[in-house]
Coordinates of C-alpha atoms and ligand atoms in Angstrom, one line a residue:
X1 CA 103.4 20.1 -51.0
X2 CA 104.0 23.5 -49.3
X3 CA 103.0 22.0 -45.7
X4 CA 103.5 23.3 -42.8
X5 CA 107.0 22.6 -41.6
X6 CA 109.0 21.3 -44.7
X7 CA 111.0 23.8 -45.0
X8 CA 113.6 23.8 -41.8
X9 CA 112.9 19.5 -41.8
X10 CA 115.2 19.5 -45.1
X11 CA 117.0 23.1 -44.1
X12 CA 118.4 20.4 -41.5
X13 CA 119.6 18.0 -44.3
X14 CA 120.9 20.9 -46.6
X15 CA 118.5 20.0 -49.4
X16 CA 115.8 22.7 -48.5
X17 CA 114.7 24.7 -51.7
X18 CA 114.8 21.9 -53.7
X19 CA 111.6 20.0 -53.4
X20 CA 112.7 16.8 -53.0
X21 CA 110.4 14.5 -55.1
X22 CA 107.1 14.7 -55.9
X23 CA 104.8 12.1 -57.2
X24 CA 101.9 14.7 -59.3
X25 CA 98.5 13.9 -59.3
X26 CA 95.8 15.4 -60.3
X27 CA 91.6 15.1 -61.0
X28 CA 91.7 12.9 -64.6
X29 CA 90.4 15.5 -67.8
X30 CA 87.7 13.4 -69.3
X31 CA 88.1 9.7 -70.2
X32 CA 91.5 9.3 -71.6
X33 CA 92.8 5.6 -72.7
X34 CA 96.0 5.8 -71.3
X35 CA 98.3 6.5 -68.3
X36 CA 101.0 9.2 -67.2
X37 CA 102.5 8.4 -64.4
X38 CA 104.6 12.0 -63.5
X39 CA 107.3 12.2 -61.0
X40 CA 109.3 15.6 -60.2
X41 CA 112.8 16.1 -58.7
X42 CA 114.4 19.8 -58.1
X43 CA 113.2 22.8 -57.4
X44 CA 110.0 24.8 -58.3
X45 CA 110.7 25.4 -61.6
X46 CA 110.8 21.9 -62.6
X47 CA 108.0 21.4 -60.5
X48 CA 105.6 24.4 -62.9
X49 CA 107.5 22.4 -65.9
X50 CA 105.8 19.2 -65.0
X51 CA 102.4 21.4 -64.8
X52 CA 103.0 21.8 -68.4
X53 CA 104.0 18.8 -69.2
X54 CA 100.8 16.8 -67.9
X55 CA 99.0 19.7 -70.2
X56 CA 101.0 18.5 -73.2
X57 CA 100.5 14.8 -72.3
X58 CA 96.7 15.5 -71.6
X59 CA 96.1 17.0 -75.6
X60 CA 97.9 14.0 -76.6
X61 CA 95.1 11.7 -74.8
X62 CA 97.6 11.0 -71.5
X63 CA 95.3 11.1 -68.2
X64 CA 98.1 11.0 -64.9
X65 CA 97.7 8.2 -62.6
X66 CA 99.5 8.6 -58.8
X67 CA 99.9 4.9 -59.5
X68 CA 103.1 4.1 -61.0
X69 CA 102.2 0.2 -61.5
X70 CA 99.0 0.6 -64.3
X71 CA 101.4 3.4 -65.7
X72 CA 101.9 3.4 -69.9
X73 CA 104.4 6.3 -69.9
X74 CA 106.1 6.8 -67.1
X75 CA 108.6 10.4 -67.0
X76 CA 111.0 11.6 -64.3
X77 CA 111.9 14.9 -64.6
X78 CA 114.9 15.5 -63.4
X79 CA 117.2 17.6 -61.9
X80 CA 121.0 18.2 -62.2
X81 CA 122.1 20.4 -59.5
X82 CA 124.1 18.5 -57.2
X83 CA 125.2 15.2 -57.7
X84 CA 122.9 13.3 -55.3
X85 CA 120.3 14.3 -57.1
X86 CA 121.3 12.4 -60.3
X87 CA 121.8 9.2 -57.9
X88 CA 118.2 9.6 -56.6
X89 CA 116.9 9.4 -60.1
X90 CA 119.3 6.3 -61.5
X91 CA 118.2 4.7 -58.7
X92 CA 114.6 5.2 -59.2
X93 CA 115.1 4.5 -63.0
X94 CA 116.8 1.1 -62.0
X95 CA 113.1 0.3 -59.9
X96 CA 111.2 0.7 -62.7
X97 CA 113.0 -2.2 -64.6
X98 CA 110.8 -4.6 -63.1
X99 CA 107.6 -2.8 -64.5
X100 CA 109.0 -3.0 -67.8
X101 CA 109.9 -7.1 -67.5
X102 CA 106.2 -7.2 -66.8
X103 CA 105.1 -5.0 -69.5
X104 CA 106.8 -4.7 -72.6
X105 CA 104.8 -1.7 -73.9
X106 CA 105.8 0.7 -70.6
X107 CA 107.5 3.4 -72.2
X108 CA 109.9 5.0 -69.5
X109 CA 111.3 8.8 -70.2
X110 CA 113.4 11.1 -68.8
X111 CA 113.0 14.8 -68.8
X112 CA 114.5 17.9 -68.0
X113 CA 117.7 19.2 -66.2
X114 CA 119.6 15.5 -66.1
X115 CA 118.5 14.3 -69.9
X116 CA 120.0 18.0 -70.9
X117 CA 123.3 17.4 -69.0
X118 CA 123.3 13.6 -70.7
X119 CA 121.5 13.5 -73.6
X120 CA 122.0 10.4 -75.8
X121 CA 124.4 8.7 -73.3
X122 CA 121.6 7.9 -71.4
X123 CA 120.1 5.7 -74.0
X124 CA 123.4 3.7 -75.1
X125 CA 125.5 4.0 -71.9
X126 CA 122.7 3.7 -69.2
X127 CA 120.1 1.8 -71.1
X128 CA 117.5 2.8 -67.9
X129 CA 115.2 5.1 -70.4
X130 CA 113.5 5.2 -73.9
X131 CA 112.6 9.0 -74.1
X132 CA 115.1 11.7 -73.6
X133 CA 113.6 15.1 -73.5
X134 CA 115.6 18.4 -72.3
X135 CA 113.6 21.6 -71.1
X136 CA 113.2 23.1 -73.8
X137 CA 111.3 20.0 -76.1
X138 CA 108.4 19.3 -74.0
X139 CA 105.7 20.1 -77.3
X140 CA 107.3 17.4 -79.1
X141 CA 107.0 14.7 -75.9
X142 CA 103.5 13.2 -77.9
X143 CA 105.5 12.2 -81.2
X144 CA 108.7 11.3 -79.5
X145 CA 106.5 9.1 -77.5
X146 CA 104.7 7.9 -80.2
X147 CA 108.5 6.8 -81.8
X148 CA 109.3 4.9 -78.6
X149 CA 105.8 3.4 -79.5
X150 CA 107.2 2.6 -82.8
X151 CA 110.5 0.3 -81.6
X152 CA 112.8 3.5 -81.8
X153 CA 114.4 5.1 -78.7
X154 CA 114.4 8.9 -79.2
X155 CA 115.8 12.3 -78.1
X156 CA 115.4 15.6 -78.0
X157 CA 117.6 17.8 -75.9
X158 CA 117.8 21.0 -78.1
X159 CA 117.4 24.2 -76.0
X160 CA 115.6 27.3 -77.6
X161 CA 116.1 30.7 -77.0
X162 CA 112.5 31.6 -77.4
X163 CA 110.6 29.0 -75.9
X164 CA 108.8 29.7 -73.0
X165 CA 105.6 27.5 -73.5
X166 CA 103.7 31.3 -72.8
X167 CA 100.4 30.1 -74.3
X168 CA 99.9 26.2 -72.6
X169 CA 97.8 26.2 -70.2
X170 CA 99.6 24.0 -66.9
X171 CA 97.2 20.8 -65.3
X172 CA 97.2 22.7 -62.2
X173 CA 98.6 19.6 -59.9
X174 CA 98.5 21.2 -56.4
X175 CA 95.0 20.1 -56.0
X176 CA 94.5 22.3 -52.9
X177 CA 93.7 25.1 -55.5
X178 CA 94.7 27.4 -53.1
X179 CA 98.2 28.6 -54.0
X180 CA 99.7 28.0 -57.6
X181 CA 103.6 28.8 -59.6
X182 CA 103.2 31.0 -62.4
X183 CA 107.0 30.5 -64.7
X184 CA 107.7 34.0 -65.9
X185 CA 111.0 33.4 -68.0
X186 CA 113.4 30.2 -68.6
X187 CA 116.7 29.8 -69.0
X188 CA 120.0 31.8 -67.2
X189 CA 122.8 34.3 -68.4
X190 CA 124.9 34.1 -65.0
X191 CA 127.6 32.2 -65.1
X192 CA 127.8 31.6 -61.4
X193 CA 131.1 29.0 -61.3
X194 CA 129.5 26.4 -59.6
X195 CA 126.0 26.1 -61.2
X196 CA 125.2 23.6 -63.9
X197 CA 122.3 25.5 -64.8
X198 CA 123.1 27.5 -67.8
X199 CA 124.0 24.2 -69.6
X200 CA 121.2 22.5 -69.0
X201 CA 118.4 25.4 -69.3
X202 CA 119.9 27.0 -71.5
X203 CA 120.2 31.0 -72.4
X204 CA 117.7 33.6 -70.6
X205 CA 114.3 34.4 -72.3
X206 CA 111.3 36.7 -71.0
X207 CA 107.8 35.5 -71.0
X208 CA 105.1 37.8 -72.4
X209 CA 103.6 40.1 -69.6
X210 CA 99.9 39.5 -71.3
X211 CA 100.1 35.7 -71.0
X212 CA 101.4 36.4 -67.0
X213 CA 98.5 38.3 -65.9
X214 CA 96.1 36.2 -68.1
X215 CA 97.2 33.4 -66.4
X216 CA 97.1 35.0 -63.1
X217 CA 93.7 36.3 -63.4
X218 CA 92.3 32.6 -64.7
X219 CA 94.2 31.8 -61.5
X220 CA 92.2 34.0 -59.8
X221 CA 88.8 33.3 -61.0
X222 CA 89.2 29.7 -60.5
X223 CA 89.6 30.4 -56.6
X224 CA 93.4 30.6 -55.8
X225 CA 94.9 33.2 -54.0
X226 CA 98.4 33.1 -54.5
X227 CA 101.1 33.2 -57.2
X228 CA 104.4 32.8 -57.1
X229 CA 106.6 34.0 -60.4
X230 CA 109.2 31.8 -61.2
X231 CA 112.2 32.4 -62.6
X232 CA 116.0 31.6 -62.0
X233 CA 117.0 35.3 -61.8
X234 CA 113.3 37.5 -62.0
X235 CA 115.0 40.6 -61.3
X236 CA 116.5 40.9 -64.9
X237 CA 113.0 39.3 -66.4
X238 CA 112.5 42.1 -69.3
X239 CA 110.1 42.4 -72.2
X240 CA 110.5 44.4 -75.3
X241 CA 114.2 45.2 -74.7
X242 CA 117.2 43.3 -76.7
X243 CA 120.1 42.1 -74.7
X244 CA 121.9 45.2 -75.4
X245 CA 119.1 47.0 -73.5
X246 CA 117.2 48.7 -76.7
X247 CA 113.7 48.4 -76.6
X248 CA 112.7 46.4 -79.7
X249 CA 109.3 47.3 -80.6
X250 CA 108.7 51.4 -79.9
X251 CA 104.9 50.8 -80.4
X252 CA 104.8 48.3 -77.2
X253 CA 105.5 49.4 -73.4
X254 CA 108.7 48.2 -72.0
X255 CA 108.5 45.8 -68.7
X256 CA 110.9 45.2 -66.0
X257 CA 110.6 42.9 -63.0
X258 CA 108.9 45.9 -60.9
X259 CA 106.5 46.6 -63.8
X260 CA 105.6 42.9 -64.2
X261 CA 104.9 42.7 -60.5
X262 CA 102.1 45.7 -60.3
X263 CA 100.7 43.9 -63.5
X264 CA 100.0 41.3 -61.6
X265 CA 99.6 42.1 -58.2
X266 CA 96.6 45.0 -59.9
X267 CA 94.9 41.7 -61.2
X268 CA 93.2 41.6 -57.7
X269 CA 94.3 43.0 -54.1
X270 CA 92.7 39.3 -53.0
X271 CA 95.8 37.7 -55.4
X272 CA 98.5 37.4 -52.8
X273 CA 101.7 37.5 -55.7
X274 CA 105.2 35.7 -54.1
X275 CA 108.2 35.6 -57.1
X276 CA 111.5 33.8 -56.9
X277 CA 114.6 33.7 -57.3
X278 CA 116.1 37.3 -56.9
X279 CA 120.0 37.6 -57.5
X280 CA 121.5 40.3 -55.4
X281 CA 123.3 42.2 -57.9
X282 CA 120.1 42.6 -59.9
X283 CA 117.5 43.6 -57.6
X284 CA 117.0 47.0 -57.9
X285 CA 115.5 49.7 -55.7
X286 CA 112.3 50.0 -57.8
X287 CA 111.3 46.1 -57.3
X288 CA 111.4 47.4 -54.0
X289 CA 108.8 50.2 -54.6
X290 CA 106.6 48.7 -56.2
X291 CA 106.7 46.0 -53.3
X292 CA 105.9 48.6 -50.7
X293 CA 102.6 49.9 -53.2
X294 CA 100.9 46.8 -52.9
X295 CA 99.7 45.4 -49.3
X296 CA 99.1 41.9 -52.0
X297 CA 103.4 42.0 -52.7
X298 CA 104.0 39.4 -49.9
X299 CA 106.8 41.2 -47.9
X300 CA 109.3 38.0 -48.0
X301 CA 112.4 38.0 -50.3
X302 CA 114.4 35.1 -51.0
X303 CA 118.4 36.5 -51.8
X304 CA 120.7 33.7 -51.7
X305 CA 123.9 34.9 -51.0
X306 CA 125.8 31.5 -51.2
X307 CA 128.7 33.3 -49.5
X308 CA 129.5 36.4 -47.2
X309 CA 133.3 36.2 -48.3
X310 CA 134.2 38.6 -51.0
X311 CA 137.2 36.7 -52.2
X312 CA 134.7 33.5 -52.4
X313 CA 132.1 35.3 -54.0
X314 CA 134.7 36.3 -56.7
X315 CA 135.8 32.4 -57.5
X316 CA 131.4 32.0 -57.3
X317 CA 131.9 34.4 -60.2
X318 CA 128.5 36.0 -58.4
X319 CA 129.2 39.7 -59.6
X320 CA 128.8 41.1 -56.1
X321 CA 130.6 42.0 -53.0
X322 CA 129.7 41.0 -49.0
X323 CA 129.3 45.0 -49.3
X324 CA 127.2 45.2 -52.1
X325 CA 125.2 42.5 -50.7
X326 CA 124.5 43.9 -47.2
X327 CA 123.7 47.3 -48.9
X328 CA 121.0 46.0 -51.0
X329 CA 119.6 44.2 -48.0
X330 CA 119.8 47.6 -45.6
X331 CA 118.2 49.0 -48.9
X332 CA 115.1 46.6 -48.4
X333 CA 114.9 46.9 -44.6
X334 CA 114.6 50.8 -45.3
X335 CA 112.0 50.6 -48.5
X336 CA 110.0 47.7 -46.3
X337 CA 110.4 47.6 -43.0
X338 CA 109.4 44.0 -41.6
X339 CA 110.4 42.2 -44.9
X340 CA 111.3 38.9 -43.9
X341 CA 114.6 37.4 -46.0
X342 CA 115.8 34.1 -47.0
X343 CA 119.0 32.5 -48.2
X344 CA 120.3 29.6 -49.6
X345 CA 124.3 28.9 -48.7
X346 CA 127.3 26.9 -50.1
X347 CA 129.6 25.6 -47.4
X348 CA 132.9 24.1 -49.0
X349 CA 133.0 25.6 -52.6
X350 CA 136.7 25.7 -54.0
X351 CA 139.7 26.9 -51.7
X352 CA 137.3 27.7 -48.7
X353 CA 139.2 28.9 -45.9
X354 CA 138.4 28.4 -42.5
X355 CA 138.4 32.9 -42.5
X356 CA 136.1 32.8 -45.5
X357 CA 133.9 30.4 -43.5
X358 CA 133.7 32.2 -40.5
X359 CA 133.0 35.3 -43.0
X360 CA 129.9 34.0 -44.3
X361 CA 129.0 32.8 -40.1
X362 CA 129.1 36.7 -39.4
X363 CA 126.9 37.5 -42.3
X364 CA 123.8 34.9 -41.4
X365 CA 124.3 36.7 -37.8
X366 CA 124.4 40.4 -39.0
X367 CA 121.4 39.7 -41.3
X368 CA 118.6 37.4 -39.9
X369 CA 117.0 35.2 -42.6
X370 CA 113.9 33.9 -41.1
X371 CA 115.6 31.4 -43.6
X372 CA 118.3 29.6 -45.3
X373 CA 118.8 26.3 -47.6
X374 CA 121.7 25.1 -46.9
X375 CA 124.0 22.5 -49.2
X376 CA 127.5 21.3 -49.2
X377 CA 129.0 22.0 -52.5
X378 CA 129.2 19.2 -55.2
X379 CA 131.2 19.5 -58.4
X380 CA 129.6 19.6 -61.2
X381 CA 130.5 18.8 -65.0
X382 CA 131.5 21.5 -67.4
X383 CA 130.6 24.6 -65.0
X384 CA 133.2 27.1 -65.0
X385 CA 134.3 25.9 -61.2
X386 CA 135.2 22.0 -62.5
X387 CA 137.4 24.0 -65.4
X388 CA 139.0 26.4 -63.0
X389 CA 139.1 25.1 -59.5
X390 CA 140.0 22.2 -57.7
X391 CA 137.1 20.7 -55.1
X392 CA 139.7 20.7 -52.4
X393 CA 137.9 20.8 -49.6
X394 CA 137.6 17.6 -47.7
X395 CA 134.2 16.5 -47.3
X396 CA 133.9 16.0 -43.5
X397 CA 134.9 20.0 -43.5
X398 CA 131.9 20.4 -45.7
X399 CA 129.9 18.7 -43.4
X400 CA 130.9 20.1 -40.5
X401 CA 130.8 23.9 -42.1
X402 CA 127.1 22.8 -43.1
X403 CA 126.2 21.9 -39.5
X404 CA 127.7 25.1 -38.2
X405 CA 125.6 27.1 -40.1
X406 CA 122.7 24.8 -39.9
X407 CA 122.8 24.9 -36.1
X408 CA 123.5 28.9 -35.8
X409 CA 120.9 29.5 -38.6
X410 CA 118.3 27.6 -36.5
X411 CA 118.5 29.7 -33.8
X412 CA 118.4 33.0 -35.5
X413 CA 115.4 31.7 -37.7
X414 CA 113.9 31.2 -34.1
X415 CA 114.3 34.0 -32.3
X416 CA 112.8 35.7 -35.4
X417 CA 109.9 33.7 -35.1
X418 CA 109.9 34.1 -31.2
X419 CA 110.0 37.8 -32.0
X420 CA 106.3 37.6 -34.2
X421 CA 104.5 36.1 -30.9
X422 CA 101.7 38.7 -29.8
X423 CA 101.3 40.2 -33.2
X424 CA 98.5 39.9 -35.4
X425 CA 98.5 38.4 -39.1
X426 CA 96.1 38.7 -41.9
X427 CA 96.9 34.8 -43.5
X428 CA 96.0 32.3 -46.5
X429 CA 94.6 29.5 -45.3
X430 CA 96.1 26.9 -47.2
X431 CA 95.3 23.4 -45.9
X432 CA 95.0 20.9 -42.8
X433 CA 98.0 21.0 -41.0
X434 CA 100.1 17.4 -41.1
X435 CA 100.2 17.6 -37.6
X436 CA 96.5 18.2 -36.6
X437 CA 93.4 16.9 -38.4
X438 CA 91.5 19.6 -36.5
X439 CA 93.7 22.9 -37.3
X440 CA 94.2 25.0 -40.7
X441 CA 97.8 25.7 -41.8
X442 CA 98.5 29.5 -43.7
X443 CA 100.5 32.2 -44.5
X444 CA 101.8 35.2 -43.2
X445 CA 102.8 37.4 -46.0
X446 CA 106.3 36.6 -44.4
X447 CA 106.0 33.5 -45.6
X448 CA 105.7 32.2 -42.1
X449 CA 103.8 28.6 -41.5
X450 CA 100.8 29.1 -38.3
X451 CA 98.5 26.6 -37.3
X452 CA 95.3 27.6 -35.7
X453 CA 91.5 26.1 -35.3
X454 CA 89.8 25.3 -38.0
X455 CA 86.3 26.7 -37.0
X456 CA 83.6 27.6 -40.0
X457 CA 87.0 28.9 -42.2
X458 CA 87.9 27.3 -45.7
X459 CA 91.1 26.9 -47.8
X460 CA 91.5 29.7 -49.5
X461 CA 89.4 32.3 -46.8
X462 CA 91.7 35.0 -45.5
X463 CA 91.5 35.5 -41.6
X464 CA 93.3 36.9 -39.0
X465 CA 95.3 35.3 -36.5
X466 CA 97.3 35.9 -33.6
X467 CA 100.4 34.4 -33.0
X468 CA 100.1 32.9 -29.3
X469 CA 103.6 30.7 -29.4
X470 CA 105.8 28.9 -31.3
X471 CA 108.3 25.9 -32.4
X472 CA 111.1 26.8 -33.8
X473 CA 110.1 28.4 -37.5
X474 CA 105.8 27.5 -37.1
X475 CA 103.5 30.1 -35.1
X476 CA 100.5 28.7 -33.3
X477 CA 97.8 31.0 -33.4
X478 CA 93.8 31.7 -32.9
X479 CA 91.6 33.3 -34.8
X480 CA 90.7 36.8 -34.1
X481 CA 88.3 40.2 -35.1
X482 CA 91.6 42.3 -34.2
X483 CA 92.7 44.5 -36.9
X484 CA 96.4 43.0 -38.6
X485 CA 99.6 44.2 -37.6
X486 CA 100.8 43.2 -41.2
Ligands
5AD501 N1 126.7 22.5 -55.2 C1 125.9 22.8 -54.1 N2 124.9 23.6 -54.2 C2 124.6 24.2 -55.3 N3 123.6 25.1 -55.7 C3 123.7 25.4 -57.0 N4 124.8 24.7 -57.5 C4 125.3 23.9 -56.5 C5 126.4 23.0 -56.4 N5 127.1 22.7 -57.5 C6 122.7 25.7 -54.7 C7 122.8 27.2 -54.7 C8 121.6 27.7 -55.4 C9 120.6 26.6 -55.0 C10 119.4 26.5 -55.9 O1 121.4 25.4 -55.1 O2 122.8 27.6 -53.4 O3 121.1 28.9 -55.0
SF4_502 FE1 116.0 23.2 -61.2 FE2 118.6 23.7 -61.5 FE3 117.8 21.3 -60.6 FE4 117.4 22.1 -63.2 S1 119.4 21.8 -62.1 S2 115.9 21.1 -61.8 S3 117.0 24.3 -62.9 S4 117.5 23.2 -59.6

């Protein structure tokens, strides 16, 4: 799923962070009677939601099947974020009619981000689904599916402001068992103007630090060597502290994002610990810190920007300035120098100006993301933009914005790369690379995909490598007893 060079293949069609869909599978739990067949849209989160999901499914006697035809349950979860996503999905929903002319029992469902935004109108407009189940319902999937079993549709699309599913223990579905997500809180308080997340996952809510690290640690001892925290803002992830910032319980220690991070990078320096997202106006200086403490805090931050206009930022409603922003990123070139950085960009939100453009052009130059996931914007329903703004750009500017900073971002990304040939790299291997049966794919705790010869290593071995060349974002490398340069 994480292979080699996905990322700059869908950079190029704008869709980058979001992982586009992803049939799970995973090593059946025991003899089960009957079939899940689980399919995820969006981006990571959804993705560690699913993980959960299949561990619900599984207590409830559901083994998953990557084979959607002997399915008995069959769940998309979903994702709202731009509206081609929602036409992926109806699309796919309209496919599995024919499953269910053949077999009247097939219940089909449809989870997360979309069945929030939707709810019942998917049942009695759409008529493409059974089972309606929002983010926040996913322990009462086995009776609602039991209903459907019944002869009744059902729904259940009410959001929580405590769940966080702390104590389920995912179906790790990246079989690899090298590199795993770990979700540290749910939900978002931003109001960014042109993000449909807050309506559809709901408010912001803090997972306890003890089940992180526990989970980590199992992580750990089962043989991966890499988390990633998720979150859709980490850097205000807090525990033990009410909104107003008073610290609830006096008895109990208080824990930030930077806290939370040692926590789990001090479960073992052989646990390689990645988190996003970060939002620039909350990442402070001691995140920072405690990155440059621990050789096991990969040194790659992803810090979408969406914008390097002020004014723009302003109608984004993103609480920061162009300034603010390149402050905080001269702030982590100081605290950790060599940090690589990635973005993700909207070309053509509301009353974009050709200046404001050309504004956020200057800023992918002046920076260098080794980096950026690109998207045109899309309107969605209810979010603060639709209310407030008119989507007045035409959509061939869009595009042609999109390419413009597709094509310059390319060839910063590169030189970047370029600049890492010579050096030496302590990586993960991860896998067999797509392109070569006979090479390994890893990490550089940049983040940065190179391929080298497989010789006596294993998934999951580090080793170090030096980069010989490169394409344009992978490093080609061999294997070597040289100390790391990082
Ligand atoms: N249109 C286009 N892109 C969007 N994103 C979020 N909402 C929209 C939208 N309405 C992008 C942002 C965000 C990423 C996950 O998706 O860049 O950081
Ligand atoms: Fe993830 Fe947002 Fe898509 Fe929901 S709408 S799946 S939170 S990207």
């Amino acid at each position: 799923m994480r292979e080699g060079d996905r990322n700059i293949d869908e950079a190029r069609q704008g869709e980058a962070i979001q992982i586009e869909s992803t049939v799970l599978n995973h090593s059946e739990v025991g003899v089960k009677s009957k079939k899940l067949f689980l399919e995820s849209y969006g981006c990571a989160m959804n993705f560690s939601d699913s993980e959960i999901i299949a561990s619900i499914m599984s207590d409830a006697g559901y083994s998953t099947t990557k084979d959607e035809t002997e399915a008995d349950l069959i769940l998309i979860n979903t994702c709202s974020i731009r509206e081609k996503a929602e036409e992926r999905v109806r699309n796919r929903l309209k496919g599995f009619k024919r499953y269910k002319r053949k077999n009247r029992d097939l219940v089909v469902g449809m989870l997360g981000c979309m069945a929030e935004r939707l709810k019942e109108n998917l049942l009695e407009q759409e008529q493409l689904v059974d089972l309606v189940v929002g983010p926040d319902a996913y322990r009462d999937l086995p009776s609602l599916v039991k209903k459907v079993n019944g002869g009744q549709k059902a729904v259940n699309v009410l959001l929580s402001r405590e769940e966080t599913y702390a104590e389920i223990s995912p179906v790790r579905l990246d079989s690899a068992g090298v590199t795993a997500f770990v979700s540290i809180m749910r939900g978002c308080d931003n109001m960014c103007s042109f993000c449909v997340v807050p309506f559809t996952r709901g408010r912001e809510r803090s997972r306890d630090p003890q089940s992180i690290v526990s989970e980590s640690l199992d992580l750990f001892n089962r043989g991966y060597r890499e988390v990633t925290l998720l979150g859709q803002n980490v850097d205000s992830y807090k525990w033990n502290l009410d909104i107003k910032g008073n610290v609830k319980d006096p008895s109990q220690p208080v824990v930030r994002f930077a806290e939370l991070l040692e926590m789990v990078a001090e479960v073992n320096p052989e646990l390689r610990v990645r988190f996003s997202t970060s939002h620039p106006k909350d990442m402070t200086d001691e995140v920072l810190h405690a990155m440059s403490r621990h050789e096991n805090l990969c040194k790659y931050i992803h810090l979408p920007v969406q914008s390097g206009s002020s004014s723009m930022l302003k109608r984004m409603n993103r609480g920061y300035t162009r300034e603010w922003y390149l402050g905080r990123i001269a702030a982590i070139k100081q605290i950790l120098p060599g940090c690589e950085l990635s973005t993700d960009i909207i070309t053509g939100f509301c009353g974009e100006t050709e200046e404001e453009h050309q504004e956020t052009m200057t800023l992918l130059k002046e920076v260098g993301f080794i980096m950026a996931y690109n998207f045109k914007y899309s309107e969605r329903p209810k979010t603060l933009a639709e209310r407030k703004y008119k989507d007045d750009v035409p959509e061939e500017v869009k595009g042609a914005r999109l390419s413009e900073v597709i094509l310059h971002q390319r060839r910063y990304a590169s030189e970047l790369t370029q600049k890492m040939v010579g050096k030496v790299y302590r990586v993960l291997v991860e896998g067999v690379s797509k392109k070569s049966e006979d090479k390994f794919f890893g990490r550089t705790t940049h983040n940065t995909v190179i391929v080298f010869d497989k010789g006596d290593l294993k998934p999951c071995d580090y080793v170090n490598v030096r980069a010989l060349k490169c394409t344009t974002v992978t490093l080609i490398g061999e294997v070597t007893t040289d100390k790391a340069d990082a």
